[in-house]
Amino acid sequence: MLILHITKSKDTIRILKDEFMTLIKRYQKVEPVKIVEENDPDYLTDEELKQFKIAEEELKQGKTISLKEYDKMRKAK
């Protein structure tokens, strides 16, 4: 038996990395698994990826933006 320790919110479940990797390794015996991270082009639209890169660069430069501004940038098309 595998025991998973999670933190649950309304829309997400967080799991410890080691437990997650153990779960994935076991599941891969049944069928292939592809893990897609938030900044992976398969997860984000081209516009979202572009805005993510802009926000990431601003963060590196010490600039900050409000959550509302970030959300507007993500939804901009």
PDB file of N, CA and C in Angstrom, residues 6-76:
ATOM      1  N   ILE A   6      -1.304  14.593   1.560  1.00  0.00           N
ATOM      2  CA  ILE A   6      -1.716  15.679   0.671  1.00  0.00           C
ATOM      3  C   ILE A   6      -2.158  16.903   1.448  1.00  0.00           C
ATOM      4  N   THR A   7      -2.139  18.035   0.752  1.00  0.00           N
ATOM      5  CA  THR A   7      -2.747  19.275   1.219  1.00  0.00           C
ATOM      6  C   THR A   7      -3.784  19.632   0.167  1.00  0.00           C
ATOM      7  N   LYS A   8      -5.012  19.785   0.584  1.00  0.00           N
ATOM      8  CA  LYS A   8      -6.108  19.970  -0.367  1.00  0.00           C
ATOM      9  C   LYS A   8      -6.701  21.367  -0.236  1.00  0.00           C
ATOM     10  N   SER A   9      -6.964  22.008  -1.375  1.00  0.00           N
ATOM     11  CA  SER A   9      -7.695  23.265  -1.393  1.00  0.00           C
ATOM     12  C   SER A   9      -8.876  23.081  -2.343  1.00  0.00           C
ATOM     13  N   LYS A  10      -9.568  24.147  -2.621  1.00  0.00           N
ATOM     14  CA  LYS A  10     -10.761  24.046  -3.469  1.00  0.00           C
ATOM     15  C   LYS A  10     -10.454  23.438  -4.838  1.00  0.00           C
ATOM     16  N   ASP A  11      -9.380  23.886  -5.471  1.00  0.00           N
ATOM     17  CA  ASP A  11      -9.089  23.468  -6.839  1.00  0.00           C
ATOM     18  C   ASP A  11      -7.828  22.631  -7.010  1.00  0.00           C
ATOM     19  N   THR A  12      -7.048  22.460  -5.964  1.00  0.00           N
ATOM     20  CA  THR A  12      -5.776  21.753  -6.124  1.00  0.00           C
ATOM     21  C   THR A  12      -5.540  20.754  -4.995  1.00  0.00           C
ATOM     22  N   ILE A  13      -4.670  19.825  -5.306  1.00  0.00           N
ATOM     23  CA  ILE A  13      -4.173  18.887  -4.302  1.00  0.00           C
ATOM     24  C   ILE A  13      -2.653  18.906  -4.410  1.00  0.00           C
ATOM     25  N   ARG A  14      -1.976  19.131  -3.308  1.00  0.00           N
ATOM     26  CA  ARG A  14      -0.520  19.130  -3.283  1.00  0.00           C
ATOM     27  C   ARG A  14      -0.061  17.824  -2.655  1.00  0.00           C
ATOM     28  N   ILE A  15       0.971  17.258  -3.260  1.00  0.00           N
ATOM     29  CA  ILE A  15       1.495  15.982  -2.801  1.00  0.00           C
ATOM     30  C   ILE A  15       3.014  16.092  -2.707  1.00  0.00           C
ATOM     31  N   LEU A  16       3.599  15.430  -1.746  1.00  0.00           N
ATOM     32  CA  LEU A  16       5.051  15.462  -1.612  1.00  0.00           C
ATOM     33  C   LEU A  16       5.704  14.898  -2.865  1.00  0.00           C
ATOM     34  N   LYS A  17       6.794  15.497  -3.271  1.00  0.00           N
ATOM     35  CA  LYS A  17       7.457  15.108  -4.520  1.00  0.00           C
ATOM     36  C   LYS A  17       7.847  13.631  -4.540  1.00  0.00           C
ATOM     37  N   ASP A  18       8.440  13.152  -3.467  1.00  0.00           N
ATOM     38  CA  ASP A  18       8.868  11.749  -3.422  1.00  0.00           C
ATOM     39  C   ASP A  18       7.678  10.796  -3.547  1.00  0.00           C
ATOM     40  N   GLU A  19       6.592  11.135  -2.879  1.00  0.00           N
ATOM     41  CA  GLU A  19       5.397  10.292  -2.950  1.00  0.00           C
ATOM     42  C   GLU A  19       4.795  10.339  -4.355  1.00  0.00           C
ATOM     43  N   PHE A  20       4.803  11.507  -4.948  1.00  0.00           N
ATOM     44  CA  PHE A  20       4.290  11.649  -6.308  1.00  0.00           C
ATOM     45  C   PHE A  20       5.103  10.815  -7.287  1.00  0.00           C
ATOM     46  N   MET A  21       6.417  10.879  -7.182  1.00  0.00           N
ATOM     47  CA  MET A  21       7.273  10.116  -8.093  1.00  0.00           C
ATOM     48  C   MET A  21       7.081   8.612  -7.892  1.00  0.00           C
ATOM     49  N   THR A  22       6.891   8.175  -6.658  1.00  0.00           N
ATOM     50  CA  THR A  22       6.627   6.760  -6.391  1.00  0.00           C
ATOM     51  C   THR A  22       5.307   6.349  -7.041  1.00  0.00           C
ATOM     52  N   LEU A  23       4.301   7.184  -6.907  1.00  0.00           N
ATOM     53  CA  LEU A  23       3.004   6.913  -7.518  1.00  0.00           C
ATOM     54  C   LEU A  23       3.126   6.815  -9.035  1.00  0.00           C
ATOM     55  N   ILE A  24       3.849   7.738  -9.643  1.00  0.00           N
ATOM     56  CA  ILE A  24       4.033   7.742 -11.099  1.00  0.00           C
ATOM     57  C   ILE A  24       4.790   6.498 -11.547  1.00  0.00           C
ATOM     58  N   LYS A  25       5.853   6.146 -10.836  1.00  0.00           N
ATOM     59  CA  LYS A  25       6.622   4.946 -11.204  1.00  0.00           C
ATOM     60  C   LYS A  25       5.746   3.698 -11.176  1.00  0.00           C
ATOM     61  N   ARG A  26       4.888   3.611 -10.175  1.00  0.00           N
ATOM     62  CA  ARG A  26       3.988   2.455 -10.102  1.00  0.00           C
ATOM     63  C   ARG A  26       2.965   2.485 -11.238  1.00  0.00           C
ATOM     64  N   TYR A  27       2.434   3.656 -11.528  1.00  0.00           N
ATOM     65  CA  TYR A  27       1.413   3.760 -12.576  1.00  0.00           C
ATOM     66  C   TYR A  27       1.997   3.504 -13.961  1.00  0.00           C
ATOM     67  N   GLN A  28       3.260   3.861 -14.162  1.00  0.00           N
ATOM     68  CA  GLN A  28       3.897   3.645 -15.461  1.00  0.00           C
ATOM     69  C   GLN A  28       3.957   2.161 -15.827  1.00  0.00           C
ATOM     70  N   LYS A  29       3.799   1.301 -14.863  1.00  0.00           N
ATOM     71  CA  LYS A  29       3.748  -0.134 -15.160  1.00  0.00           C
ATOM     72  C   LYS A  29       2.447  -0.486 -15.881  1.00  0.00           C
ATOM     73  N   VAL A  30       1.434   0.355 -15.730  1.00  0.00           N
ATOM     74  CA  VAL A  30       0.134   0.132 -16.363  1.00  0.00           C
ATOM     75  C   VAL A  30       0.078   0.795 -17.739  1.00  0.00           C
ATOM     76  N   GLU A  31       0.502   2.049 -17.811  1.00  0.00           N
ATOM     77  CA  GLU A  31       0.551   2.771 -19.083  1.00  0.00           C
ATOM     78  C   GLU A  31       1.532   3.934 -18.985  1.00  0.00           C
ATOM     79  N   PRO A  32       2.006   4.442 -20.136  1.00  0.00           N
ATOM     80  CA  PRO A  32       2.979   5.543 -20.122  1.00  0.00           C
ATOM     81  C   PRO A  32       2.396   6.803 -19.476  1.00  0.00           C
ATOM     82  N   VAL A  33       3.279   7.573 -18.851  1.00  0.00           N
ATOM     83  CA  VAL A  33       2.879   8.807 -18.179  1.00  0.00           C
ATOM     84  C   VAL A  33       3.733   9.943 -18.710  1.00  0.00           C
ATOM     85  N   LYS A  34       3.093  11.054 -19.038  1.00  0.00           N
ATOM     86  CA  LYS A  34       3.812  12.273 -19.421  1.00  0.00           C
ATOM     87  C   LYS A  34       3.464  13.336 -18.402  1.00  0.00           C
ATOM     88  N   ILE A  35       4.468  13.943 -17.803  1.00  0.00           N
ATOM     89  CA  ILE A  35       4.262  15.004 -16.823  1.00  0.00           C
ATOM     90  C   ILE A  35       4.467  16.338 -17.526  1.00  0.00           C
ATOM     91  N   VAL A  36       3.473  17.210 -17.438  1.00  0.00           N
ATOM     92  CA  VAL A  36       3.532  18.524 -18.078  1.00  0.00           C
ATOM     93  C   VAL A  36       3.531  19.573 -16.982  1.00  0.00           C
ATOM     94  N   GLU A  37       4.584  20.376 -16.930  1.00  0.00           N
ATOM     95  CA  GLU A  37       4.690  21.423 -15.924  1.00  0.00           C
ATOM     96  C   GLU A  37       3.994  22.687 -16.395  1.00  0.00           C
ATOM     97  N   GLU A  38       3.716  23.585 -15.459  1.00  0.00           N
ATOM     98  CA  GLU A  38       2.976  24.815 -15.766  1.00  0.00           C
ATOM     99  C   GLU A  38       3.598  25.619 -16.898  1.00  0.00           C
ATOM    100  N   ASN A  39       4.918  25.690 -16.945  1.00  0.00           N
ATOM    101  CA  ASN A  39       5.560  26.506 -17.976  1.00  0.00           C
ATOM    102  C   ASN A  39       5.886  25.701 -19.229  1.00  0.00           C
ATOM    103  N   ASP A  40       5.374  24.496 -19.333  1.00  0.00           N
ATOM    104  CA  ASP A  40       5.581  23.652 -20.503  1.00  0.00           C
ATOM    105  C   ASP A  40       4.660  24.127 -21.632  1.00  0.00           C
ATOM    106  N   PRO A  41       5.160  24.252 -22.848  1.00  0.00           N
ATOM    107  CA  PRO A  41       4.322  24.702 -23.965  1.00  0.00           C
ATOM    108  C   PRO A  41       3.085  23.833 -24.192  1.00  0.00           C
ATOM    109  N   ASP A  42       3.116  22.573 -23.770  1.00  0.00           N
ATOM    110  CA  ASP A  42       1.942  21.718 -23.924  1.00  0.00           C
ATOM    111  C   ASP A  42       0.826  22.090 -22.952  1.00  0.00           C
ATOM    112  N   TYR A  43       1.161  22.831 -21.911  1.00  0.00           N
ATOM    113  CA  TYR A  43       0.192  23.200 -20.884  1.00  0.00           C
ATOM    114  C   TYR A  43      -0.385  24.592 -21.160  1.00  0.00           C
ATOM    115  N   LEU A  44       0.463  25.512 -21.599  1.00  0.00           N
ATOM    116  CA  LEU A  44       0.062  26.897 -21.816  1.00  0.00           C
ATOM    117  C   LEU A  44      -0.179  27.182 -23.295  1.00  0.00           C
ATOM    118  N   THR A  45      -1.088  28.135 -23.557  1.00  0.00           N
ATOM    119  CA  THR A  45      -1.237  28.623 -24.919  1.00  0.00           C
ATOM    120  C   THR A  45       0.001  29.452 -25.252  1.00  0.00           C
ATOM    121  N   ASP A  46       0.205  29.753 -26.522  1.00  0.00           N
ATOM    122  CA  ASP A  46       1.361  30.563 -26.911  1.00  0.00           C
ATOM    123  C   ASP A  46       1.352  31.918 -26.200  1.00  0.00           C
ATOM    124  N   GLU A  47       0.179  32.534 -26.103  1.00  0.00           N
ATOM    125  CA  GLU A  47       0.074  33.838 -25.442  1.00  0.00           C
ATOM    126  C   GLU A  47       0.374  33.722 -23.952  1.00  0.00           C
ATOM    127  N   GLU A  48      -0.146  32.685 -23.314  1.00  0.00           N
ATOM    128  CA  GLU A  48       0.130  32.485 -21.890  1.00  0.00           C
ATOM    129  C   GLU A  48       1.605  32.229 -21.642  1.00  0.00           C
ATOM    130  N   LEU A  49       2.237  31.460 -22.516  1.00  0.00           N
ATOM    131  CA  LEU A  49       3.664  31.185 -22.382  1.00  0.00           C
ATOM    132  C   LEU A  49       4.473  32.468 -22.534  1.00  0.00           C
ATOM    133  N   LYS A  50       4.080  33.300 -23.494  1.00  0.00           N
ATOM    134  CA  LYS A  50       4.749  34.589 -23.701  1.00  0.00           C
ATOM    135  C   LYS A  50       4.627  35.463 -22.444  1.00  0.00           C
ATOM    136  N   GLN A  51       3.431  35.543 -21.894  1.00  0.00           N
ATOM    137  CA  GLN A  51       3.215  36.364 -20.707  1.00  0.00           C
ATOM    138  C   GLN A  51       3.929  35.777 -19.489  1.00  0.00           C
ATOM    139  N   PHE A  52       3.987  34.473 -19.398  1.00  0.00           N
ATOM    140  CA  PHE A  52       4.697  33.817 -18.302  1.00  0.00           C
ATOM    141  C   PHE A  52       6.173  34.185 -18.351  1.00  0.00           C
ATOM    142  N   LYS A  53       6.752  34.172 -19.546  1.00  0.00           N
ATOM    143  CA  LYS A  53       8.167  34.518 -19.693  1.00  0.00           C
ATOM    144  C   LYS A  53       8.420  35.972 -19.326  1.00  0.00           C
ATOM    145  N   ILE A  54       7.494  36.865 -19.693  1.00  0.00           N
ATOM    146  CA  ILE A  54       7.624  38.286 -19.337  1.00  0.00           C
ATOM    147  C   ILE A  54       7.582  38.431 -17.816  1.00  0.00           C
ATOM    148  N   ALA A  55       6.615  37.782 -17.182  1.00  0.00           N
ATOM    149  CA  ALA A  55       6.476  37.863 -15.724  1.00  0.00           C
ATOM    150  C   ALA A  55       7.697  37.270 -15.021  1.00  0.00           C
ATOM    151  N   GLU A  56       8.205  36.172 -15.563  1.00  0.00           N
ATOM    152  CA  GLU A  56       9.392  35.529 -14.978  1.00  0.00           C
ATOM    153  C   GLU A  56      10.599  36.469 -15.049  1.00  0.00           C
ATOM    154  N   GLU A  57      10.768  37.143 -16.174  1.00  0.00           N
ATOM    155  CA  GLU A  57      11.874  38.081 -16.344  1.00  0.00           C
ATOM    156  C   GLU A  57      11.723  39.275 -15.395  1.00  0.00           C
ATOM    157  N   GLU A  58      10.496  39.781 -15.258  1.00  0.00           N
ATOM    158  CA  GLU A  58      10.251  40.894 -14.337  1.00  0.00           C
ATOM    159  C   GLU A  58      10.574  40.487 -12.902  1.00  0.00           C
ATOM    160  N   LEU A  59      10.232  39.280 -12.550  1.00  0.00           N
ATOM    161  CA  LEU A  59      10.528  38.792 -11.207  1.00  0.00           C
ATOM    162  C   LEU A  59      12.034  38.747 -10.977  1.00  0.00           C
ATOM    163  N   LYS A  60      12.783  38.278 -11.971  1.00  0.00           N
ATOM    164  CA  LYS A  60      14.245  38.236 -11.854  1.00  0.00           C
ATOM    165  C   LYS A  60      14.833  39.624 -11.663  1.00  0.00           C
ATOM    166  N   GLN A  61      14.194  40.626 -12.272  1.00  0.00           N
ATOM    167  CA  GLN A  61      14.689  41.999 -12.177  1.00  0.00           C
ATOM    168  C   GLN A  61      14.188  42.702 -10.916  1.00  0.00           C
ATOM    169  N   GLY A  62      13.418  41.997 -10.111  1.00  0.00           N
ATOM    170  CA  GLY A  62      12.924  42.585  -8.874  1.00  0.00           C
ATOM    171  C   GLY A  62      11.651  43.384  -9.051  1.00  0.00           C
ATOM    172  N   LYS A  63      11.072  43.356 -10.229  1.00  0.00           N
ATOM    173  CA  LYS A  63       9.816  44.062 -10.466  1.00  0.00           C
ATOM    174  C   LYS A  63       8.669  43.169 -10.023  1.00  0.00           C
ATOM    175  N   THR A  64       7.594  43.779  -9.600  1.00  0.00           N
ATOM    176  CA  THR A  64       6.416  43.000  -9.227  1.00  0.00           C
ATOM    177  C   THR A  64       5.195  43.584  -9.907  1.00  0.00           C
ATOM    178  N   ILE A  65       4.189  42.766 -10.096  1.00  0.00           N
ATOM    179  CA  ILE A  65       2.917  43.216 -10.643  1.00  0.00           C
ATOM    180  C   ILE A  65       1.815  42.653  -9.770  1.00  0.00           C
ATOM    181  N   SER A  66       0.646  43.280  -9.820  1.00  0.00           N
ATOM    182  CA  SER A  66      -0.470  42.774  -9.027  1.00  0.00           C
ATOM    183  C   SER A  66      -1.031  41.514  -9.665  1.00  0.00           C
ATOM    184  N   LEU A  67      -1.727  40.745  -8.869  1.00  0.00           N
ATOM    185  CA  LEU A  67      -2.354  39.528  -9.374  1.00  0.00           C
ATOM    186  C   LEU A  67      -3.380  39.860 -10.457  1.00  0.00           C
ATOM    187  N   LYS A  68      -4.103  40.977 -10.288  1.00  0.00           N
ATOM    188  CA  LYS A  68      -5.086  41.378 -11.295  1.00  0.00           C
ATOM    189  C   LYS A  68      -4.399  41.700 -12.621  1.00  0.00           C
ATOM    190  N   GLU A  69      -3.261  42.407 -12.572  1.00  0.00           N
ATOM    191  CA  GLU A  69      -2.518  42.723 -13.794  1.00  0.00           C
ATOM    192  C   GLU A  69      -2.013  41.460 -14.466  1.00  0.00           C
ATOM    193  N   TYR A  70      -1.499  40.531 -13.673  1.00  0.00           N
ATOM    194  CA  TYR A  70      -1.008  39.276 -14.218  1.00  0.00           C
ATOM    195  C   TYR A  70      -2.143  38.493 -14.877  1.00  0.00           C
ATOM    196  N   ASP A  71      -3.288  38.472 -14.210  1.00  0.00           N
ATOM    197  CA  ASP A  71      -4.442  37.754 -14.752  1.00  0.00           C
ATOM    198  C   ASP A  71      -4.900  38.381 -16.067  1.00  0.00           C
ATOM    199  N   LYS A  72      -4.896  39.709 -16.147  1.00  0.00           N
ATOM    200  CA  LYS A  72      -5.254  40.386 -17.407  1.00  0.00           C
ATOM    201  C   LYS A  72      -4.287  40.020 -18.519  1.00  0.00           C
ATOM    202  N   MET A  73      -2.992  39.983 -18.200  1.00  0.00           N
ATOM    203  CA  MET A  73      -1.986  39.635 -19.201  1.00  0.00           C
ATOM    204  C   MET A  73      -2.188  38.202 -19.699  1.00  0.00           C
ATOM    205  N   ARG A  74      -2.541  37.294 -18.803  1.00  0.00           N
ATOM    206  CA  ARG A  74      -2.763  35.893 -19.196  1.00  0.00           C
ATOM    207  C   ARG A  74      -3.969  35.754 -20.105  1.00  0.00           C
ATOM    208  N   LYS A  75      -4.992  36.585 -19.871  1.00  0.00           N
ATOM    209  CA  LYS A  75      -6.217  36.489 -20.660  1.00  0.00           C
ATOM    210  C   LYS A  75      -6.161  37.305 -21.939  1.00  0.00           C
ATOM    211  N   ALA A  76      -5.153  38.175 -22.067  1.00  0.00           N
ATOM    212  CA  ALA A  76      -5.021  39.016 -23.274  1.00  0.00           C
ATOM    213  C   ALA A  76      -4.785  38.148 -24.504  1.00  0.00           C
TER     214      ALA A  76
END
